Amino acid sequence: MRLFQIHIIMMVAISTDAVTLVHLEKALNTTDRIYLYLRTKDEMYRADAKCMYLEPNRPNEGYQYFLERGYKVNKQWRKANITATLAGPERIGDPPTITLTRPHDTAELITYTMIYWDEDGKCFILLYTREVHGNRKSKCEMYQWNEKVDERRGPIFSHTPVNRETVLRPCEQEYYDYCKDPKPVIVYDMIECKGTNPPLPK
């Protein structure tokens, strides 16, 4: 049943906005931080880890990217240098993948599939599967560039939104649509991660 659900997620994502290796390269084409904003609950993450990001720290060599991964625990930053490897699809029409070390275990690798990329919003969604208690389960993560992560489609303090999108950021609605995760873990917080308050409504 779980494999069927993973297949459905992949088919919906591919049929709606087919992503390619070019899109995955674009998603990493920045010299600034790429913040993990939303993620599915997963035991491979520390529950108290906040402000997790990836940041290119030297030029890529082909499909091999060199990144700094950082996050905060108890108000202290922890950082490590990691390597990410991009790959095209094994079959025509399938989305590309990126393989890198796990967040808190650099000895273990995990392969993500890119299922959505928003060029204007500079955000993307990655899907991965893990075996949990003998069952394969799908997990999602939503990332966004630093230059866009504090923007929303509407005013953050609006109490009378026209629809749900007025308080969501780019990629957020797509996360709910593709991942079917009504209660994701929010990893990014502007005050916690940058020490600044969200802008007041105009």
mmCIF file with all atom_site columns, C-alpha atoms in Angstrom:
data_model
loop_
_atom_site.group_PDB
_atom_site.id
_atom_site.type_symbol
_atom_site.label_atom_id
_atom_site.label_alt_id
_atom_site.label_comp_id
_atom_site.label_asym_id
_atom_site.label_entity_id
_atom_site.label_seq_id
_atom_site.pdbx_PDB_ins_code
_atom_site.Cartn_x
_atom_site.Cartn_y
_atom_site.Cartn_z
_atom_site.occupancy
_atom_site.B_iso_or_equiv
_atom_site.pdbx_formal_charge
_atom_site.auth_seq_id
_atom_site.auth_comp_id
_atom_site.auth_asym_id
_atom_site.auth_atom_id
_atom_site.pdbx_PDB_model_num
ATOM 1   C CA . MET A 1 1   ? 0.000  0.000  0.000   1.00 0.00 ? 1   MET A CA 1
ATOM 2   C CA . ARG A 1 2   ? 2.812  2.393  0.874   1.00 0.00 ? 2   ARG A CA 1
ATOM 3   C CA . LEU A 1 3   ? 4.611  1.741  -2.446  1.00 0.00 ? 3   LEU A CA 1
ATOM 4   C CA . PHE A 1 4   ? 1.347  2.485  -4.240  1.00 0.00 ? 4   PHE A CA 1
ATOM 5   C CA . GLN A 1 5   ? 1.082  5.822  -2.408  1.00 0.00 ? 5   GLN A CA 1
ATOM 6   C CA . ILE A 1 6   ? 4.678  6.693  -3.359  1.00 0.00 ? 6   ILE A CA 1
ATOM 7   C CA . HIS A 1 7   ? 3.879  5.873  -6.978  1.00 0.00 ? 7   HIS A CA 1
ATOM 8   C CA . ILE A 1 8   ? 0.818  8.146  -6.871  1.00 0.00 ? 8   ILE A CA 1
ATOM 9   C CA . ILE A 1 9   ? 2.871  11.050 -5.461  1.00 0.00 ? 9   ILE A CA 1
ATOM 10  C CA . MET A 1 10  ? 5.425  10.600 -8.230  1.00 0.00 ? 10  MET A CA 1
ATOM 11  C CA . MET A 1 11  ? 2.797  10.381 -10.967 1.00 0.00 ? 11  MET A CA 1
ATOM 12  C CA . VAL A 1 12  ? 0.958  13.500 -9.767  1.00 0.00 ? 12  VAL A CA 1
ATOM 13  C CA . ALA A 1 13  ? 4.174  15.493 -9.583  1.00 0.00 ? 13  ALA A CA 1
ATOM 14  C CA . ILE A 1 14  ? 5.444  14.319 -12.965 1.00 0.00 ? 14  ILE A CA 1
ATOM 15  C CA . SER A 1 15  ? 2.149  14.881 -14.759 1.00 0.00 ? 15  SER A CA 1
ATOM 16  C CA . THR A 1 16  ? 1.674  18.368 -13.289 1.00 0.00 ? 16  THR A CA 1
ATOM 17  C CA . ASP A 1 17  ? 5.120  19.948 -13.684 1.00 0.00 ? 17  ASP A CA 1
ATOM 18  C CA . ALA A 1 18  ? 7.719  17.518 -15.000 1.00 0.00 ? 18  ALA A CA 1
ATOM 19  C CA . VAL A 1 19  ? 11.079 18.309 -13.427 1.00 0.00 ? 19  VAL A CA 1
ATOM 20  C CA . THR A 1 20  ? 14.411 17.497 -15.046 1.00 0.00 ? 20  THR A CA 1
ATOM 21  C CA . LEU A 1 21  ? 18.071 17.441 -14.113 1.00 0.00 ? 21  LEU A CA 1
ATOM 22  C CA . VAL A 1 22  ? 18.278 21.028 -15.396 1.00 0.00 ? 22  VAL A CA 1
ATOM 23  C CA . HIS A 1 23  ? 15.720 22.102 -12.772 1.00 0.00 ? 23  HIS A CA 1
ATOM 24  C CA . LEU A 1 24  ? 17.693 20.379 -10.012 1.00 0.00 ? 24  LEU A CA 1
ATOM 25  C CA . GLU A 1 25  ? 20.827 22.210 -11.134 1.00 0.00 ? 25  GLU A CA 1
ATOM 26  C CA . LYS A 1 26  ? 18.899 25.491 -11.093 1.00 0.00 ? 26  LYS A CA 1
ATOM 27  C CA . ALA A 1 27  ? 17.677 24.764 -7.563  1.00 0.00 ? 27  ALA A CA 1
ATOM 28  C CA . LEU A 1 28  ? 21.284 24.606 -6.346  1.00 0.00 ? 28  LEU A CA 1
ATOM 29  C CA . ASN A 1 29  ? 22.514 27.510 -8.475  1.00 0.00 ? 29  ASN A CA 1
ATOM 30  C CA . THR A 1 30  ? 22.959 30.006 -5.652  1.00 0.00 ? 30  THR A CA 1
ATOM 31  C CA . THR A 1 31  ? 25.820 31.143 -3.442  1.00 0.00 ? 31  THR A CA 1
ATOM 32  C CA . ASP A 1 32  ? 23.496 31.761 -0.497  1.00 0.00 ? 32  ASP A CA 1
ATOM 33  C CA . ARG A 1 33  ? 21.724 29.503 1.964   1.00 0.00 ? 33  ARG A CA 1
ATOM 34  C CA . ILE A 1 34  ? 18.897 27.198 0.939   1.00 0.00 ? 34  ILE A CA 1
ATOM 35  C CA . TYR A 1 35  ? 16.661 26.698 3.979   1.00 0.00 ? 35  TYR A CA 1
ATOM 36  C CA . LEU A 1 36  ? 14.681 23.588 4.804   1.00 0.00 ? 36  LEU A CA 1
ATOM 37  C CA . TYR A 1 37  ? 11.283 25.089 5.590   1.00 0.00 ? 37  TYR A CA 1
ATOM 38  C CA . LEU A 1 38  ? 8.912  22.112 5.910   1.00 0.00 ? 38  LEU A CA 1
ATOM 39  C CA . ARG A 1 39  ? 9.527  18.406 6.365   1.00 0.00 ? 39  ARG A CA 1
ATOM 40  C CA . THR A 1 40  ? 7.663  15.243 7.158   1.00 0.00 ? 40  THR A CA 1
ATOM 41  C CA . LYS A 1 41  ? 8.122  13.970 10.693  1.00 0.00 ? 41  LYS A CA 1
ATOM 42  C CA . ASP A 1 42  ? 11.021 11.511 10.651  1.00 0.00 ? 42  ASP A CA 1
ATOM 43  C CA . GLU A 1 43  ? 13.182 9.953  13.352  1.00 0.00 ? 43  GLU A CA 1
ATOM 44  C CA . MET A 1 44  ? 16.347 10.501 11.297  1.00 0.00 ? 44  MET A CA 1
ATOM 45  C CA . TYR A 1 45  ? 16.092 14.182 12.298  1.00 0.00 ? 45  TYR A CA 1
ATOM 46  C CA . ARG A 1 46  ? 16.717 15.566 15.744  1.00 0.00 ? 46  ARG A CA 1
ATOM 47  C CA . ALA A 1 47  ? 13.395 16.930 16.921  1.00 0.00 ? 47  ALA A CA 1
ATOM 48  C CA . ASP A 1 48  ? 15.082 20.033 18.335  1.00 0.00 ? 48  ASP A CA 1
ATOM 49  C CA . ALA A 1 49  ? 17.075 20.876 15.173  1.00 0.00 ? 49  ALA A CA 1
ATOM 50  C CA . LYS A 1 50  ? 15.993 24.216 13.693  1.00 0.00 ? 50  LYS A CA 1
ATOM 51  C CA . CYS A 1 51  ? 17.098 26.521 10.882  1.00 0.00 ? 51  CYS A CA 1
ATOM 52  C CA . MET A 1 52  ? 18.587 23.699 8.811   1.00 0.00 ? 52  MET A CA 1
ATOM 53  C CA . TYR A 1 53  ? 20.147 24.865 5.565   1.00 0.00 ? 53  TYR A CA 1
ATOM 54  C CA . LEU A 1 54  ? 22.390 23.870 2.680   1.00 0.00 ? 54  LEU A CA 1
ATOM 55  C CA . GLU A 1 55  ? 24.900 26.368 1.308   1.00 0.00 ? 55  GLU A CA 1
ATOM 56  C CA . PRO A 1 56  ? 27.327 25.854 -1.593  1.00 0.00 ? 56  PRO A CA 1
ATOM 57  C CA . ASN A 1 57  ? 30.830 26.502 -0.255  1.00 0.00 ? 57  ASN A CA 1
ATOM 58  C CA . ARG A 1 58  ? 32.850 26.008 -3.451  1.00 0.00 ? 58  ARG A CA 1
ATOM 59  C CA . PRO A 1 59  ? 32.148 25.553 -7.172  1.00 0.00 ? 59  PRO A CA 1
ATOM 60  C CA . ASN A 1 60  ? 30.594 22.281 -8.243  1.00 0.00 ? 60  ASN A CA 1
ATOM 61  C CA . GLU A 1 61  ? 32.499 19.757 -10.333 1.00 0.00 ? 61  GLU A CA 1
ATOM 62  C CA . GLY A 1 62  ? 30.033 18.523 -12.908 1.00 0.00 ? 62  GLY A CA 1
ATOM 63  C CA . TYR A 1 63  ? 27.208 16.825 -11.038 1.00 0.00 ? 63  TYR A CA 1
ATOM 64  C CA . GLN A 1 64  ? 29.088 16.820 -7.743  1.00 0.00 ? 64  GLN A CA 1
ATOM 65  C CA . TYR A 1 65  ? 28.238 19.688 -5.387  1.00 0.00 ? 65  TYR A CA 1
ATOM 66  C CA . PHE A 1 66  ? 30.086 20.761 -2.253  1.00 0.00 ? 66  PHE A CA 1
ATOM 67  C CA . LEU A 1 67  ? 27.822 22.118 0.460   1.00 0.00 ? 67  LEU A CA 1
ATOM 68  C CA . GLU A 1 68  ? 27.825 23.305 4.034   1.00 0.00 ? 68  GLU A CA 1
ATOM 69  C CA . ARG A 1 69  ? 24.968 21.901 6.064   1.00 0.00 ? 69  ARG A CA 1
ATOM 70  C CA . GLY A 1 70  ? 24.069 23.807 9.200   1.00 0.00 ? 70  GLY A CA 1
ATOM 71  C CA . TYR A 1 71  ? 21.355 23.792 11.847  1.00 0.00 ? 71  TYR A CA 1
ATOM 72  C CA . LYS A 1 72  ? 20.688 25.112 15.346  1.00 0.00 ? 72  LYS A CA 1
ATOM 73  C CA . VAL A 1 73  ? 20.298 23.068 18.510  1.00 0.00 ? 73  VAL A CA 1
ATOM 74  C CA . ASN A 1 74  ? 19.800 24.877 21.827  1.00 0.00 ? 74  ASN A CA 1
ATOM 75  C CA . LYS A 1 75  ? 20.642 28.181 20.109  1.00 0.00 ? 75  LYS A CA 1
ATOM 76  C CA . GLN A 1 76  ? 24.040 26.841 19.014  1.00 0.00 ? 76  GLN A CA 1
ATOM 77  C CA . TRP A 1 77  ? 24.960 26.419 15.344  1.00 0.00 ? 77  TRP A CA 1
ATOM 78  C CA . ARG A 1 78  ? 26.342 23.098 14.163  1.00 0.00 ? 78  ARG A CA 1
ATOM 79  C CA . LYS A 1 79  ? 27.931 22.905 10.724  1.00 0.00 ? 79  LYS A CA 1
ATOM 80  C CA . ALA A 1 80  ? 29.535 20.279 8.501   1.00 0.00 ? 80  ALA A CA 1
ATOM 81  C CA . ASN A 1 81  ? 30.844 20.064 4.950   1.00 0.00 ? 81  ASN A CA 1
ATOM 82  C CA . ILE A 1 82  ? 29.068 17.492 2.781   1.00 0.00 ? 82  ILE A CA 1
ATOM 83  C CA . THR A 1 83  ? 29.045 16.342 -0.841  1.00 0.00 ? 83  THR A CA 1
ATOM 84  C CA . ALA A 1 84  ? 25.908 15.981 -2.948  1.00 0.00 ? 84  ALA A CA 1
ATOM 85  C CA . THR A 1 85  ? 25.723 14.007 -6.194  1.00 0.00 ? 85  THR A CA 1
ATOM 86  C CA . LEU A 1 86  ? 23.088 14.780 -8.819  1.00 0.00 ? 86  LEU A CA 1
ATOM 87  C CA . ALA A 1 87  ? 21.827 12.171 -11.268 1.00 0.00 ? 87  ALA A CA 1
ATOM 88  C CA . GLY A 1 88  ? 19.440 12.102 -14.181 1.00 0.00 ? 88  GLY A CA 1
ATOM 89  C CA . PRO A 1 89  ? 16.460 9.721  -14.306 1.00 0.00 ? 89  PRO A CA 1
ATOM 90  C CA . GLU A 1 90  ? 16.954 6.012  -14.911 1.00 0.00 ? 90  GLU A CA 1
ATOM 91  C CA . ARG A 1 91  ? 13.927 6.036  -17.197 1.00 0.00 ? 91  ARG A CA 1
ATOM 92  C CA . ILE A 1 92  ? 12.728 8.715  -19.596 1.00 0.00 ? 92  ILE A CA 1
ATOM 93  C CA . GLY A 1 93  ? 10.120 10.891 -17.885 1.00 0.00 ? 93  GLY A CA 1
ATOM 94  C CA . ASP A 1 94  ? 11.252 10.144 -14.340 1.00 0.00 ? 94  ASP A CA 1
ATOM 95  C CA . PRO A 1 95  ? 12.482 13.038 -12.154 1.00 0.00 ? 95  PRO A CA 1
ATOM 96  C CA . PRO A 1 96  ? 16.158 13.539 -11.202 1.00 0.00 ? 96  PRO A CA 1
ATOM 97  C CA . THR A 1 97  ? 17.769 12.563 -7.910  1.00 0.00 ? 97  THR A CA 1
ATOM 98  C CA . ILE A 1 98  ? 20.273 14.005 -5.445  1.00 0.00 ? 98  ILE A CA 1
ATOM 99  C CA . THR A 1 99  ? 22.269 11.835 -3.037  1.00 0.00 ? 99  THR A CA 1
ATOM 100 C CA . LEU A 1 100 ? 23.870 13.216 0.119   1.00 0.00 ? 100 LEU A CA 1
ATOM 101 C CA . THR A 1 101 ? 24.613 12.260 3.702   1.00 0.00 ? 101 THR A CA 1
ATOM 102 C CA . ARG A 1 102 ? 21.897 12.094 6.316   1.00 0.00 ? 102 ARG A CA 1
ATOM 103 C CA . PRO A 1 103 ? 21.394 15.165 8.529   1.00 0.00 ? 103 PRO A CA 1
ATOM 104 C CA . HIS A 1 104 ? 22.887 13.727 11.721  1.00 0.00 ? 104 HIS A CA 1
ATOM 105 C CA . ASP A 1 105 ? 24.814 10.717 10.402  1.00 0.00 ? 105 ASP A CA 1
ATOM 106 C CA . THR A 1 106 ? 27.486 11.501 7.830   1.00 0.00 ? 106 THR A CA 1
ATOM 107 C CA . ALA A 1 107 ? 28.277 7.795  7.414   1.00 0.00 ? 107 ALA A CA 1
ATOM 108 C CA . GLU A 1 108 ? 24.888 7.120  5.842   1.00 0.00 ? 108 GLU A CA 1
ATOM 109 C CA . LEU A 1 109 ? 23.684 8.260  2.421   1.00 0.00 ? 109 LEU A CA 1
ATOM 110 C CA . ILE A 1 110 ? 20.147 9.092  1.387   1.00 0.00 ? 110 ILE A CA 1
ATOM 111 C CA . THR A 1 111 ? 18.802 9.650  -2.119  1.00 0.00 ? 111 THR A CA 1
ATOM 112 C CA . TYR A 1 112 ? 16.112 12.263 -2.733  1.00 0.00 ? 112 TYR A CA 1
ATOM 113 C CA . THR A 1 113 ? 13.926 12.657 -5.803  1.00 0.00 ? 113 THR A CA 1
ATOM 114 C CA . MET A 1 114 ? 13.044 16.174 -6.909  1.00 0.00 ? 114 MET A CA 1
ATOM 115 C CA . ILE A 1 115 ? 9.309  16.332 -7.572  1.00 0.00 ? 115 ILE A CA 1
ATOM 116 C CA . TYR A 1 116 ? 8.659  20.083 -7.831  1.00 0.00 ? 116 TYR A CA 1
ATOM 117 C CA . TRP A 1 117 ? 10.563 23.287 -8.670  1.00 0.00 ? 117 TRP A CA 1
ATOM 118 C CA . ASP A 1 118 ? 9.197  26.849 -8.605  1.00 0.00 ? 118 ASP A CA 1
ATOM 119 C CA . GLU A 1 119 ? 11.444 29.103 -10.681 1.00 0.00 ? 119 GLU A CA 1
ATOM 120 C CA . ASP A 1 120 ? 9.903  32.366 -9.431  1.00 0.00 ? 120 ASP A CA 1
ATOM 121 C CA . GLY A 1 121 ? 9.606  31.329 -5.791  1.00 0.00 ? 121 GLY A CA 1
ATOM 122 C CA . LYS A 1 122 ? 13.065 29.712 -5.771  1.00 0.00 ? 122 LYS A CA 1
ATOM 123 C CA . CYS A 1 123 ? 11.771 26.716 -3.864  1.00 0.00 ? 123 CYS A CA 1
ATOM 124 C CA . PHE A 1 124 ? 11.591 22.988 -4.434  1.00 0.00 ? 124 PHE A CA 1
ATOM 125 C CA . ILE A 1 125 ? 10.257 19.768 -2.956  1.00 0.00 ? 125 ILE A CA 1
ATOM 126 C CA . LEU A 1 126 ? 12.270 16.589 -2.445  1.00 0.00 ? 126 LEU A CA 1
ATOM 127 C CA . LEU A 1 127 ? 10.857 13.111 -1.842  1.00 0.00 ? 127 LEU A CA 1
ATOM 128 C CA . TYR A 1 128 ? 12.625 10.166 -0.246  1.00 0.00 ? 128 TYR A CA 1
ATOM 129 C CA . THR A 1 129 ? 11.660 6.773  1.114   1.00 0.00 ? 129 THR A CA 1
ATOM 130 C CA . ARG A 1 130 ? 12.830 5.016  4.257   1.00 0.00 ? 130 ARG A CA 1
ATOM 131 C CA . GLU A 1 131 ? 12.183 1.661  5.831   1.00 0.00 ? 131 GLU A CA 1
ATOM 132 C CA . VAL A 1 132 ? 10.408 2.144  9.138   1.00 0.00 ? 132 VAL A CA 1
ATOM 133 C CA . HIS A 1 133 ? 9.528  -0.960 11.146  1.00 0.00 ? 133 HIS A CA 1
ATOM 134 C CA . GLY A 1 134 ? 9.723  -3.105 8.025   1.00 0.00 ? 134 GLY A CA 1
ATOM 135 C CA . ASN A 1 135 ? 7.629  -0.793 5.854   1.00 0.00 ? 135 ASN A CA 1
ATOM 136 C CA . ARG A 1 136 ? 8.780  1.602  3.140   1.00 0.00 ? 136 ARG A CA 1
ATOM 137 C CA . LYS A 1 137 ? 7.463  5.092  3.876   1.00 0.00 ? 137 LYS A CA 1
ATOM 138 C CA . SER A 1 138 ? 7.591  8.220  1.748   1.00 0.00 ? 138 SER A CA 1
ATOM 139 C CA . LYS A 1 139 ? 8.822  11.498 3.242   1.00 0.00 ? 139 LYS A CA 1
ATOM 140 C CA . CYS A 1 140 ? 8.909  15.046 1.864   1.00 0.00 ? 140 CYS A CA 1
ATOM 141 C CA . GLU A 1 141 ? 11.038 18.138 2.383   1.00 0.00 ? 141 GLU A CA 1
ATOM 142 C CA . MET A 1 142 ? 10.466 21.673 1.092   1.00 0.00 ? 142 MET A CA 1
ATOM 143 C CA . TYR A 1 143 ? 13.437 23.997 0.573   1.00 0.00 ? 143 TYR A CA 1
ATOM 144 C CA . GLN A 1 144 ? 13.623 27.693 -0.332  1.00 0.00 ? 144 GLN A CA 1
ATOM 145 C CA . TRP A 1 145 ? 16.415 30.106 -1.154  1.00 0.00 ? 145 TRP A CA 1
ATOM 146 C CA . ASN A 1 146 ? 17.387 32.660 1.478   1.00 0.00 ? 146 ASN A CA 1
ATOM 147 C CA . GLU A 1 147 ? 16.387 35.564 -0.783  1.00 0.00 ? 147 GLU A CA 1
ATOM 148 C CA . LYS A 1 148 ? 12.797 34.280 -0.934  1.00 0.00 ? 148 LYS A CA 1
ATOM 149 C CA . VAL A 1 149 ? 12.226 32.339 2.278   1.00 0.00 ? 149 VAL A CA 1
ATOM 150 C CA . ASP A 1 150 ? 10.718 35.303 4.156   1.00 0.00 ? 150 ASP A CA 1
ATOM 151 C CA . GLU A 1 151 ? 8.214  36.153 1.409   1.00 0.00 ? 151 GLU A CA 1
ATOM 152 C CA . ARG A 1 152 ? 4.617  34.986 1.309   1.00 0.00 ? 152 ARG A CA 1
ATOM 153 C CA . ARG A 1 153 ? 1.891  35.079 -1.290  1.00 0.00 ? 153 ARG A CA 1
ATOM 154 C CA . GLY A 1 154 ? -0.064 37.380 0.972   1.00 0.00 ? 154 GLY A CA 1
ATOM 155 C CA . PRO A 1 155 ? 0.259  39.331 4.252   1.00 0.00 ? 155 PRO A CA 1
ATOM 156 C CA . ILE A 1 156 ? 1.453  37.214 7.148   1.00 0.00 ? 156 ILE A CA 1
ATOM 157 C CA . PHE A 1 157 ? -0.773 39.112 9.592   1.00 0.00 ? 157 PHE A CA 1
ATOM 158 C CA . SER A 1 158 ? -3.957 39.038 7.482   1.00 0.00 ? 158 SER A CA 1
ATOM 159 C CA . HIS A 1 159 ? -6.913 37.889 9.564   1.00 0.00 ? 159 HIS A CA 1
ATOM 160 C CA . THR A 1 160 ? -9.341 37.840 6.637   1.00 0.00 ? 160 THR A CA 1
ATOM 161 C CA . PRO A 1 161 ? -7.576 35.914 3.866   1.00 0.00 ? 161 PRO A CA 1
ATOM 162 C CA . VAL A 1 162 ? -9.426 35.537 0.589   1.00 0.00 ? 162 VAL A CA 1
ATOM 163 C CA . ASN A 1 163 ? -8.316 31.914 0.399   1.00 0.00 ? 163 ASN A CA 1
ATOM 164 C CA . ARG A 1 164 ? -5.687 29.682 1.924   1.00 0.00 ? 164 ARG A CA 1
ATOM 165 C CA . GLU A 1 165 ? -2.997 30.844 -0.504  1.00 0.00 ? 165 GLU A CA 1
ATOM 166 C CA . THR A 1 166 ? -2.919 34.347 0.961   1.00 0.00 ? 166 THR A CA 1
ATOM 167 C CA . VAL A 1 167 ? -0.935 33.125 3.973   1.00 0.00 ? 167 VAL A CA 1
ATOM 168 C CA . LEU A 1 168 ? 1.167  30.466 2.236   1.00 0.00 ? 168 LEU A CA 1
ATOM 169 C CA . ARG A 1 169 ? 4.600  30.841 0.691   1.00 0.00 ? 169 ARG A CA 1
ATOM 170 C CA . PRO A 1 170 ? 5.556  29.499 -2.757  1.00 0.00 ? 170 PRO A CA 1
ATOM 171 C CA . CYS A 1 171 ? 5.793  25.680 -2.801  1.00 0.00 ? 171 CYS A CA 1
ATOM 172 C CA . GLU A 1 172 ? 3.799  25.360 0.427   1.00 0.00 ? 172 GLU A CA 1
ATOM 173 C CA . GLN A 1 173 ? 0.468  24.530 -1.206  1.00 0.00 ? 173 GLN A CA 1
ATOM 174 C CA . GLU A 1 174 ? 2.239  22.115 -3.547  1.00 0.00 ? 174 GLU A CA 1
ATOM 175 C CA . TYR A 1 175 ? 3.814  20.442 -0.522  1.00 0.00 ? 175 TYR A CA 1
ATOM 176 C CA . TYR A 1 176 ? 0.367  19.738 0.902   1.00 0.00 ? 176 TYR A CA 1
ATOM 177 C CA . ASP A 1 177 ? -0.964 18.643 -2.492  1.00 0.00 ? 177 ASP A CA 1
ATOM 178 C CA . TYR A 1 178 ? 1.848  16.258 -3.377  1.00 0.00 ? 178 TYR A CA 1
ATOM 179 C CA . CYS A 1 179 ? 2.896  14.976 0.018   1.00 0.00 ? 179 CYS A CA 1
ATOM 180 C CA . LYS A 1 180 ? -0.511 14.633 1.705   1.00 0.00 ? 180 LYS A CA 1
ATOM 181 C CA . ASP A 1 181 ? 1.089  15.703 4.971   1.00 0.00 ? 181 ASP A CA 1
ATOM 182 C CA . PRO A 1 182 ? -1.388 17.853 6.933   1.00 0.00 ? 182 PRO A CA 1
ATOM 183 C CA . LYS A 1 183 ? 0.952  18.405 9.909   1.00 0.00 ? 183 LYS A CA 1
ATOM 184 C CA . PRO A 1 184 ? 4.511  18.925 8.659   1.00 0.00 ? 184 PRO A CA 1
ATOM 185 C CA . VAL A 1 185 ? 7.373  19.967 10.903  1.00 0.00 ? 185 VAL A CA 1
ATOM 186 C CA . ILE A 1 186 ? 8.203  23.674 10.437  1.00 0.00 ? 186 ILE A CA 1
ATOM 187 C CA . VAL A 1 187 ? 11.993 23.922 10.564  1.00 0.00 ? 187 VAL A CA 1
ATOM 188 C CA . TYR A 1 188 ? 12.487 27.553 9.569   1.00 0.00 ? 188 TYR A CA 1
ATOM 189 C CA . ASP A 1 189 ? 11.521 30.552 11.678  1.00 0.00 ? 189 ASP A CA 1
ATOM 190 C CA . MET A 1 190 ? 12.702 34.049 10.751  1.00 0.00 ? 190 MET A CA 1
ATOM 191 C CA . ILE A 1 191 ? 13.168 35.193 14.351  1.00 0.00 ? 191 ILE A CA 1
ATOM 192 C CA . GLU A 1 192 ? 14.983 32.016 15.421  1.00 0.00 ? 192 GLU A CA 1
ATOM 193 C CA . CYS A 1 193 ? 17.154 31.712 12.321  1.00 0.00 ? 193 CYS A CA 1
ATOM 194 C CA . LYS A 1 194 ? 17.995 35.349 11.562  1.00 0.00 ? 194 LYS A CA 1
ATOM 195 C CA . GLY A 1 195 ? 17.179 37.261 14.740  1.00 0.00 ? 195 GLY A CA 1
ATOM 196 C CA . THR A 1 196 ? 14.790 39.616 12.933  1.00 0.00 ? 196 THR A CA 1
ATOM 197 C CA . ASN A 1 197 ? 11.031 40.075 12.979  1.00 0.00 ? 197 ASN A CA 1
ATOM 198 C CA . PRO A 1 198 ? 8.776  39.515 9.956   1.00 0.00 ? 198 PRO A CA 1
ATOM 199 C CA . PRO A 1 199 ? 7.911  42.762 8.140   1.00 0.00 ? 199 PRO A CA 1
ATOM 200 C CA . LEU A 1 200 ? 4.753  44.533 9.252   1.00 0.00 ? 200 LEU A CA 1
ATOM 201 C CA . PRO A 1 201 ? 1.854  44.709 6.778   1.00 0.00 ? 201 PRO A CA 1
ATOM 202 C CA . LYS A 1 202 ? 1.812  47.767 4.533   1.00 0.00 ? 202 LYS A CA 1
#
